[in-house]
Amino acid sequence: METASLSGVLSYTKLPGSSLCNSDDRFWSSVPRGRRIACFSRQSSNGFNGFHKPLSKALVISNSCSKTRNHAVLKGPFFRDDPIQKKILNSEANWSVGVCTLGENVVESHHVHVTDEKIGVLLLNLGGPETLQDVQPFLYNLFADPDIIRLPRLFKFLQRPLAKLISVLRAPKSKEGYAAIGGGSPLRKITDEQANAIRMALEAKNVNANVYVGMRYWYPFTEEAIEQIKRDRITKLVVLPLYPQFSISTTGSSVRVLQDIFREDAYLSRLPVSVILSWYQRQGYISSMADLINEELEKFAKPEEVMIFFSAHGVPLSYVEDAGDPYKDQMEECIYLIMQELKARGIANDHTLAYQSRVGPVQWLKPYTDEVLVELGQKGVKSLLAVPISFVSEHIETLEEIDMEYKHLALESGIENWGRVPALGCTSSFITDLADAVVEALPSAKALSASREDTEELEYDPMRYLVKLFFGSILAFFLLLTPSVVHAFRNHIF
Ligand SMILES: C=CC1=C(C)c2cc3[nH]c(cc4nc(cc5[nH]c(cc1n2)c(C)c5CCC(=O)O)C(CCC(=O)O)=C4C)c(C)c3C=C
Ligand SMILES: [Fe+2]
């Protein structure tokens, strides 16, 4: 018979007066971890007490007992084609499962091997609106994120009304951008392709894994991916944010959401997880970037005269200066490493770094991309290769902001030859490197957070919340409708 290495959690409730063999508390507490047992299901029998068709043998990973409910975590092998076993594994219901120890001769079978892992890889990304109708609600989700608009504690209650106002103000400008790139963000499609490519790269390394996509601000939301991970009974998870460099506003925000979800859930809070917080220093990523830059340089008539212009997504200056966001340092180191790699290949072009896509009435990381482009044109730079550096798929800020707005500005400013490095997407050396990163992260997986059961209940007073929301909305309304603030959110540049 074909065998499969599945894992499952079998729960059973002890029925009063049941005569299930060895299914009492004493039995469970005496079963040592690592002991092989045989499982029987009462549901597979014809009569109430007339079990027992053996379903499989399993390894006891852990068990716990209480007066009313016993719980054992058992691991495969299970027979893949057996519908009853599948049902047990997929079922949330309590099954009456009797167990008894059996002699080695019954338990052992040479063609069955035990692997005790079902690996999951969760790719985290930003998400983007798929249609123009999605733009405003997408922006609402983005601005409602306390890691995107960081309000002082006292003003936290303003987060949602502010998000509503800013998203409505910003939507027309954003819609123009998405309309210019075909009516929606390509992020979901590209991230799905990357997920599939990583799954196949892992398979080529003999690692069978399910790869999930969890977006922060649009579908498929991280919460949906986590639900699927639970349904699939994943036993070890690697979390891989698709941002090479760490920022509080990107990886930080996504990981915070994960921690919140995991804390609420008994299964997730115990799931071994490894989170890769940044990976810009990986040689595979650096050399893949260098390959792409090299290829694009070759397209210029005089490659050695081209200015390599790294354009990173900006963050407000306060993130770096007040909140200690390592984003700027990591970005600079990343660019240093790429330039070193190019140098090692005999490419010694001039290069520069600037930050794009600022929004709102605060100072962002400088220098700003638009200002530097104008300066370079004025200084007489004639050939320029733009390199988007903070993201690994094409999106609105590469396809619209760089390819349209910045290209236009550069050509207007005196730059004659313009090129742009494509995002890494599914470049095979890059995907292989991400798969390596996953494999390397597996051994360090450990439980992410304590379960909410173990922590105190948070206080929640709905009346207080509503009062705050009401007065907050009024305050936000007056604050936001000052002309300069409105202008700042409506446009990238103000
Ligand atoms: C590393 C990448 C990114 C950082 C850092 C980042 C910070 C950040 N972004 C905003 C505001 C907006 N971002 C928007 C879109 C957007 N942002 C990133 C990446 C980073 N953001 C991407 C890849 C995208 C595009 C998604 C897509 O649809 O393809 C938008 C919406 C578009 C627009 O209106 O310009 C906003 C708004 C802030 C405020 C911020 C840091 C605090
Ligand atoms: Fe952004």
PDB file of C-alpha atoms in Angstrom, residues 240-241 243-246 275-289 326-327 329-341 389 392 424 430 433-434 437 440:
ATOM      1  CA  LEU A 240       9.746  34.919   4.626  1.00  0.00           C
ATOM      2  CA  PRO A 241       8.786  38.574   4.083  1.00  0.00           C
ATOM      3  CA  TYR A 243      11.274  42.714   1.529  1.00  0.00           C
ATOM      4  CA  PRO A 244      15.058  42.347   1.374  1.00  0.00           C
ATOM      5  CA  GLN A 245      15.629  45.062   3.989  1.00  0.00           C
ATOM      6  CA  PHE A 246      13.788  45.339   7.296  1.00  0.00           C
ATOM      7  CA  VAL A 275      11.080  34.369  10.794  1.00  0.00           C
ATOM      8  CA  ILE A 276      13.629  35.684   8.314  1.00  0.00           C
ATOM      9  CA  LEU A 277      13.661  39.376   9.176  1.00  0.00           C
ATOM     10  CA  SER A 278      15.919  40.535   6.354  1.00  0.00           C
ATOM     11  CA  TRP A 279      17.987  38.896   3.662  1.00  0.00           C
ATOM     12  CA  TYR A 280      19.630  41.712   1.692  1.00  0.00           C
ATOM     13  CA  GLN A 281      23.120  40.414   2.568  1.00  0.00           C
ATOM     14  CA  ARG A 282      22.595  36.997   1.000  1.00  0.00           C
ATOM     15  CA  GLN A 283      25.106  36.316  -1.733  1.00  0.00           C
ATOM     16  CA  GLY A 284      22.440  34.817  -4.007  1.00  0.00           C
ATOM     17  CA  TYR A 285      20.361  37.995  -3.832  1.00  0.00           C
ATOM     18  CA  ILE A 286      23.375  40.295  -4.251  1.00  0.00           C
ATOM     19  CA  SER A 287      24.712  38.438  -7.275  1.00  0.00           C
ATOM     20  CA  SER A 288      21.233  38.159  -8.842  1.00  0.00           C
ATOM     21  CA  MET A 289      20.907  41.944  -8.552  1.00  0.00           C
ATOM     22  CA  PRO A 326      17.388  49.869  10.602  1.00  0.00           C
ATOM     23  CA  TYR A 327      15.999  50.380   7.078  1.00  0.00           C
ATOM     24  CA  ASP A 329      21.513  51.384   7.331  1.00  0.00           C
ATOM     25  CA  GLN A 330      20.482  48.120   5.699  1.00  0.00           C
ATOM     26  CA  MET A 331      19.742  49.894   2.436  1.00  0.00           C
ATOM     27  CA  GLU A 332      23.173  51.525   2.375  1.00  0.00           C
ATOM     28  CA  GLU A 333      24.906  48.253   3.227  1.00  0.00           C
ATOM     29  CA  CYS A 334      22.904  46.453   0.557  1.00  0.00           C
ATOM     30  CA  ILE A 335      24.019  48.928  -2.089  1.00  0.00           C
ATOM     31  CA  TYR A 336      27.616  48.702  -0.901  1.00  0.00           C
ATOM     32  CA  LEU A 337      27.487  44.907  -1.302  1.00  0.00           C
ATOM     33  CA  ILE A 338      25.993  45.105  -4.799  1.00  0.00           C
ATOM     34  CA  MET A 339      28.624  47.632  -5.879  1.00  0.00           C
ATOM     35  CA  GLN A 340      31.376  45.428  -4.416  1.00  0.00           C
ATOM     36  CA  GLU A 341      30.011  42.498  -6.408  1.00  0.00           C
ATOM     37  CA  ILE A 389      15.958  48.292  -4.671  1.00  0.00           C
ATOM     38  CA  VAL A 392      11.388  42.217  -5.569  1.00  0.00           C
ATOM     39  CA  LEU A 424      13.837  40.208  -9.627  1.00  0.00           C
ATOM     40  CA  PHE A 430      17.168  34.542  -6.807  1.00  0.00           C
ATOM     41  CA  ASP A 433      18.625  31.593  -2.971  1.00  0.00           C
ATOM     42  CA  LEU A 434      15.299  32.209  -1.226  1.00  0.00           C
ATOM     43  CA  ALA A 437      17.259  30.775   3.019  1.00  0.00           C
ATOM     44  CA  GLU A 440      18.768  27.332   6.502  1.00  0.00           C
TER      45      GLU A 440
END
